[in-house]
Amino acid sequence: MATPRLFVKGTVLGYKRTRTIQRPSSTLLQLEGVNVKEDTGFYLGKRVCYVYKVGRESRCIWGRITRAHGNSGVVRARFQHNLPPQSFGATVRVHLFPSSI
Amino acid sequence: MQFTPERVRRPLVSYKNNKTTNKTVLKNNLVPGSIVILLAGRYAGSRAVFLKQLESGLILVTGPHKVNGVPLRRVNQRYVIGTQTKIDVSKVDLSNVSEEWFKHSETVLPALAETQKTLDATLLAEIKKVETMTSYMKAKFSLKKGDRPHDMIF
């Protein structure tokens, strides 16, 4: 087997926002397979990593999932540095640590 | 409130002896012999046997090394998933394993290697008692398309 995947894929939906104002300190993530608010409990506190490339080098912005957002499994996350707008629509890695099981 | 006309001398409160020992609480599903899945680091995805909790709060795990290459190692329990699978480790002797061994001391390496060998031998015997346990320990855990960790029972 190649390197095992130990993270859940998520998509960056955008910043937390109202209709006209956005709050970049918090981003919204859609996790694969998580479609209901009840399922988000497992992911709270899990560390998230936005991976991007600069030239040939891979870099990462780390964050954590803070809370659910709405009723359909979307989740809010805060990163060490706010995610750049380039990340909207990009994949984010939601790791399984810190694990409570 | 009573008004005291003179200043009363009282000894200064000393907080010197107020040390609280913040012992790390072991996750309740981790029992010596539990098979755990390592979630990060060099051996991410590998399964290992949980041996005991060390003084610092970190947990001691081993592959065993012979089975999947995971050596005697310290791991933070939050970077590990404890599965329901267990093997019997009552025959394993961990009396001479100390935290100092894992602090990159060159003089300790031979002792570590010795203990690794004897430990592995005992554990391997236990693992072979259970059908398919060896291949289970050799296999790496990985998420596949459609997998939902929040629905999984480990």
CSV table of C-alpha atoms in Angstrom, one decimal:
chain,number,residue,atom,x,y,z
A,1,MET,CA,0.0,0.0,0.0
A,2,ALA,CA,1.2,3.5,-0.7
A,3,THR,CA,1.3,6.1,2.1
A,4,PRO,CA,-1.9,5.5,4.1
A,5,ARG,CA,-4.5,8.3,4.1
A,6,LEU,CA,-5.2,9.3,7.7
A,7,PHE,CA,-7.2,12.4,7.1
A,8,VAL,CA,-10.7,13.3,5.9
A,9,LYS,CA,-10.9,15.5,2.8
A,10,GLY,CA,-12.7,18.8,3.2
A,11,THR,CA,-13.5,21.7,0.9
A,12,VAL,CA,-13.0,25.3,1.9
A,13,LEU,CA,-16.3,27.0,1.3
A,14,GLY,CA,-15.3,30.5,2.2
A,15,TYR,CA,-15.1,32.7,5.2
A,16,LYS,CA,-17.7,32.9,7.9
A,17,ARG,CA,-19.8,35.8,6.7
A,18,THR,CA,-23.1,37.5,6.6
A,19,ARG,CA,-24.5,38.7,3.3
A,20,THR,CA,-22.2,41.6,2.9
A,21,ILE,CA,-19.4,41.3,5.4
A,22,GLN,CA,-17.0,38.4,5.8
A,23,ARG,CA,-15.0,37.5,8.9
A,24,PRO,CA,-11.7,35.9,7.6
A,25,SER,CA,-10.6,34.6,11.0
A,26,SER,CA,-13.1,31.8,10.7
A,27,THR,CA,-13.5,29.6,7.6
A,28,LEU,CA,-16.2,27.2,6.6
A,29,LEU,CA,-15.4,23.7,5.7
A,30,GLN,CA,-17.4,21.0,4.0
A,31,LEU,CA,-16.2,17.6,5.1
A,32,GLU,CA,-16.6,14.5,2.8
A,33,GLY,CA,-19.3,12.2,4.1
A,34,VAL,CA,-20.5,14.6,6.8
A,35,ASN,CA,-23.9,15.9,5.9
A,36,VAL,CA,-25.7,16.3,9.2
A,37,LYS,CA,-24.9,18.4,12.2
A,38,GLU,CA,-25.1,15.3,14.5
A,39,ASP,CA,-22.1,13.8,12.7
A,40,THR,CA,-19.8,16.8,13.2
A,41,GLY,CA,-19.2,16.1,16.9
A,42,PHE,CA,-16.5,13.6,16.1
A,43,TYR,CA,-14.5,16.3,14.2
A,44,LEU,CA,-14.6,19.0,16.8
A,45,GLY,CA,-11.1,19.9,17.9
A,46,LYS,CA,-9.5,17.9,15.1
A,47,ARG,CA,-6.5,19.5,13.5
A,48,VAL,CA,-6.8,20.7,9.9
A,49,CYS,CA,-4.1,21.4,7.4
A,50,TYR,CA,-4.4,23.5,4.3
A,51,VAL,CA,-1.7,22.4,1.9
A,52,TYR,CA,-0.4,24.6,-0.9
A,53,LYS,CA,2.5,24.7,-3.2
A,54,VAL,CA,5.0,27.4,-3.6
A,55,GLY,CA,7.2,26.6,-6.6
A,56,ARG,CA,8.1,23.0,-5.9
A,57,GLU,CA,7.8,23.2,-2.2
A,58,SER,CA,4.7,22.2,-0.2
A,59,ARG,CA,3.6,24.4,2.7
A,60,CYS,CA,0.9,24.1,5.2
A,61,ILE,CA,-1.4,26.3,7.3
A,62,TRP,CA,-2.6,24.4,10.4
A,63,GLY,CA,-5.9,25.0,12.1
A,64,ARG,CA,-8.5,23.3,14.2
A,65,ILE,CA,-12.2,22.7,13.7
A,66,THR,CA,-14.0,24.8,16.2
A,67,ARG,CA,-17.7,24.1,15.8
A,68,ALA,CA,-20.5,23.1,13.6
A,69,HIS,CA,-22.0,25.6,11.2
A,70,GLY,CA,-25.7,25.2,10.4
A,71,ASN,CA,-27.6,21.9,10.2
A,72,SER,CA,-26.0,20.2,7.2
A,73,GLY,CA,-22.6,19.1,8.4
A,74,VAL,CA,-20.6,22.2,7.5
A,75,VAL,CA,-18.0,23.1,10.1
A,76,ARG,CA,-16.1,26.2,11.1
A,77,ALA,CA,-12.3,26.2,11.6
A,78,ARG,CA,-9.8,28.7,12.8
A,79,PHE,CA,-6.3,28.6,11.4
A,80,GLN,CA,-3.0,29.9,12.7
A,81,HIS,CA,-3.0,32.4,9.9
A,82,ASN,CA,-6.2,33.2,8.1
A,83,LEU,CA,-6.7,31.2,5.0
A,84,PRO,CA,-6.0,33.1,1.8
A,85,PRO,CA,-8.9,33.6,-0.6
A,86,GLN,CA,-7.1,31.3,-3.1
A,87,SER,CA,-8.1,28.4,-0.9
A,88,PHE,CA,-11.8,28.7,-1.6
A,89,GLY,CA,-12.8,25.5,-3.3
A,90,ALA,CA,-9.5,23.9,-2.5
A,91,THR,CA,-9.1,20.7,-0.5
A,92,VAL,CA,-8.2,20.7,3.1
A,93,ARG,CA,-7.0,17.8,5.2
A,94,VAL,CA,-8.8,17.0,8.4
A,95,HIS,CA,-6.7,14.8,10.5
A,96,LEU,CA,-7.9,12.2,13.0
A,97,PHE,CA,-5.9,13.7,15.8
A,98,PRO,CA,-6.3,14.8,18.7
A,99,SER,CA,-8.2,11.6,19.1
A,100,SER,CA,-10.7,11.1,21.8
A,101,ILE,CA,-11.3,7.4,21.0
B,1,MET,CA,-17.9,44.9,58.3
B,2,GLN,CA,-15.9,45.4,61.5
B,3,PHE,CA,-13.5,48.3,61.5
B,4,THR,CA,-10.2,47.3,63.3
B,5,PRO,CA,-8.4,50.4,64.5
B,6,GLU,CA,-4.9,48.8,64.5
B,7,ARG,CA,-3.2,46.9,61.7
B,8,VAL,CA,-3.0,43.3,62.6
B,9,ARG,CA,0.1,41.5,61.6
B,10,ARG,CA,-0.7,38.3,59.7
B,11,PRO,CA,1.9,35.9,58.2
B,12,LEU,CA,2.2,36.1,54.4
B,13,VAL,CA,0.4,33.3,52.7
B,14,SER,CA,2.9,31.0,51.0
B,15,TYR,CA,1.8,29.1,47.9
B,16,LYS,CA,5.1,27.1,47.8
B,17,ASN,CA,3.5,23.9,48.8
B,18,ASN,CA,0.5,24.2,46.5
B,19,LYS,CA,2.0,22.1,43.7
B,20,THR,CA,-0.6,20.2,41.8
B,21,THR,CA,0.5,17.1,40.0
B,22,ASN,CA,-1.3,17.2,36.7
B,23,LYS,CA,-1.3,13.6,35.8
B,24,THR,CA,-2.4,12.8,32.3
B,25,VAL,CA,-5.5,10.7,32.5
B,26,LEU,CA,-5.3,7.7,30.2
B,27,LYS,CA,-8.2,7.4,27.7
B,28,ASN,CA,-10.6,4.9,29.1
B,29,ASN,CA,-10.5,2.5,26.2
B,30,LEU,CA,-6.7,2.1,26.5
B,31,VAL,CA,-5.8,-1.0,28.5
B,32,PRO,CA,-2.4,-2.7,28.4
B,33,GLY,CA,-2.5,-5.0,25.4
B,34,SER,CA,-4.9,-2.8,23.4
B,35,ILE,CA,-4.1,-2.6,19.7
B,36,VAL,CA,-3.8,1.1,18.7
B,37,ILE,CA,-3.6,2.8,15.4
B,38,LEU,CA,-0.8,5.5,15.1
B,39,LEU,CA,-2.3,8.6,13.5
B,40,ALA,CA,0.8,10.7,12.8
B,41,GLY,CA,4.5,10.6,12.5
B,42,ARG,CA,6.9,8.2,10.8
B,43,TYR,CA,4.7,5.1,11.6
B,44,ALA,CA,1.3,6.7,10.8
B,45,GLY,CA,-1.2,4.1,9.8
B,46,SER,CA,0.6,1.3,11.6
B,47,ARG,CA,-1.0,-0.7,14.3
B,48,ALA,CA,0.9,-1.2,17.5
B,49,VAL,CA,0.4,-2.7,20.9
B,50,PHE,CA,-0.1,-0.4,23.9
B,51,LEU,CA,2.1,-1.5,26.7
B,52,LYS,CA,1.9,1.1,29.5
B,53,GLN,CA,1.7,4.8,30.4
B,54,LEU,CA,5.0,6.3,31.3
B,55,GLU,CA,5.7,8.9,34.0
B,56,SER,CA,5.5,11.9,31.6
B,57,GLY,CA,2.0,10.8,30.5
B,58,LEU,CA,3.1,9.6,27.1
B,59,ILE,CA,2.2,6.0,26.3
B,60,LEU,CA,4.7,3.2,25.4
B,61,VAL,CA,3.9,1.2,22.3
B,62,THR,CA,5.6,-1.4,20.2
B,63,GLY,CA,4.9,-2.9,16.8
B,64,PRO,CA,6.2,-5.5,17.7
B,65,HIS,CA,9.2,-4.5,15.7
B,66,LYS,CA,9.5,-7.9,14.1
B,67,VAL,CA,6.0,-7.7,12.8
B,68,ASN,CA,5.6,-4.3,11.4
B,69,GLY,CA,8.7,-2.3,12.1
B,70,VAL,CA,7.3,-0.1,14.9
B,71,PRO,CA,9.9,-0.1,17.7
B,72,LEU,CA,9.5,0.5,21.4
B,73,ARG,CA,8.3,4.1,21.2
B,74,ARG,CA,6.7,6.9,23.2
B,75,VAL,CA,3.5,8.3,21.7
B,76,ASN,CA,1.1,10.9,22.8
B,77,GLN,CA,-2.2,9.1,23.4
B,78,ARG,CA,-4.1,11.8,21.5
B,79,TYR,CA,-2.2,10.9,18.4
B,80,VAL,CA,-3.5,7.3,18.6
B,81,ILE,CA,-6.8,5.5,18.1
B,82,GLY,CA,-7.5,2.8,20.6
B,83,THR,CA,-9.2,-0.2,19.0
B,84,GLN,CA,-11.3,-2.7,20.8
B,85,THR,CA,-8.9,-5.5,19.8
B,86,LYS,CA,-6.7,-6.6,22.6
B,87,ILE,CA,-3.9,-9.1,23.2
B,88,ASP,CA,-2.7,-10.6,26.5
B,89,VAL,CA,0.4,-8.8,27.7
B,90,SER,CA,0.5,-10.2,31.2
B,91,LYS,CA,3.6,-12.1,30.4
B,92,VAL,CA,5.5,-9.0,29.2
B,93,ASP,CA,8.2,-7.7,31.5
B,94,LEU,CA,8.4,-3.9,31.4
B,95,SER,CA,10.2,-3.4,34.8
B,96,ASN,CA,13.4,-2.1,33.3
B,97,VAL,CA,11.9,0.2,30.7
B,98,SER,CA,12.4,3.8,31.8
B,99,GLU,CA,11.5,7.2,30.3
B,100,GLU,CA,15.3,8.0,30.1
B,101,TRP,CA,15.7,5.5,27.4
B,102,PHE,CA,13.8,7.5,24.9
B,103,LYS,CA,15.7,10.7,25.4
B,104,HIS,CA,18.2,9.9,22.7
B,105,SER,CA,21.0,8.7,24.9
B,106,GLU,CA,23.6,6.7,23.0
B,107,THR,CA,24.6,4.7,26.1
B,108,VAL,CA,21.1,3.3,26.5
B,109,LEU,CA,20.8,1.9,23.0
B,110,PRO,CA,22.1,-1.6,23.7
B,111,ALA,CA,19.7,-2.0,26.7
B,112,LEU,CA,16.8,-0.8,24.5
B,113,ALA,CA,17.7,-3.2,21.7
B,114,GLU,CA,17.9,-6.1,24.2
B,115,THR,CA,14.5,-5.3,25.7
B,116,GLN,CA,13.0,-4.8,22.3
B,117,LYS,CA,14.1,-8.4,21.3
B,118,THR,CA,12.8,-10.1,24.5
B,119,LEU,CA,9.6,-8.1,24.4
B,120,ASP,CA,9.0,-8.9,20.7
B,121,ALA,CA,9.5,-12.6,21.3
B,122,THR,CA,6.9,-12.6,24.1
B,123,LEU,CA,4.4,-10.5,22.1
B,124,LEU,CA,4.9,-12.5,19.0
B,125,ALA,CA,4.0,-15.7,20.8
B,126,GLU,CA,0.7,-14.0,22.0
B,127,ILE,CA,-0.1,-12.6,18.6
B,128,LYS,CA,0.4,-16.0,16.9
B,129,LYS,CA,-2.2,-17.5,19.2
B,130,VAL,CA,-5.0,-15.5,17.6
B,131,GLU,CA,-5.9,-16.3,14.0
B,132,THR,CA,-5.1,-13.6,11.4
B,133,MET,CA,-3.7,-11.3,14.1
B,134,THR,CA,-0.2,-11.3,12.5
B,135,SER,CA,-1.5,-10.0,9.2
B,136,TYR,CA,-3.8,-7.6,11.0
B,137,MET,CA,-0.8,-6.1,12.8
B,138,LYS,CA,1.2,-6.0,9.6
B,139,ALA,CA,-1.6,-4.2,7.7
B,140,LYS,CA,-1.8,-0.4,7.8
B,141,PHE,CA,-4.9,1.5,8.5
B,142,SER,CA,-6.0,3.8,5.7
B,143,LEU,CA,-9.1,5.8,4.9
B,144,LYS,CA,-10.6,4.9,1.6
B,145,LYS,CA,-13.2,6.7,-0.6
B,146,GLY,CA,-16.6,6.6,1.1
B,147,ASP,CA,-15.1,5.9,4.6
B,148,ARG,CA,-16.7,8.0,7.4
B,149,PRO,CA,-14.5,7.9,10.5
B,150,HIS,CA,-17.4,9.4,12.5
B,151,ASP,CA,-19.5,6.3,11.8
B,152,MET,CA,-16.7,3.8,12.4
B,153,ILE,CA,-16.3,1.6,15.4
B,154,PHE,CA,-12.6,1.0,16.0
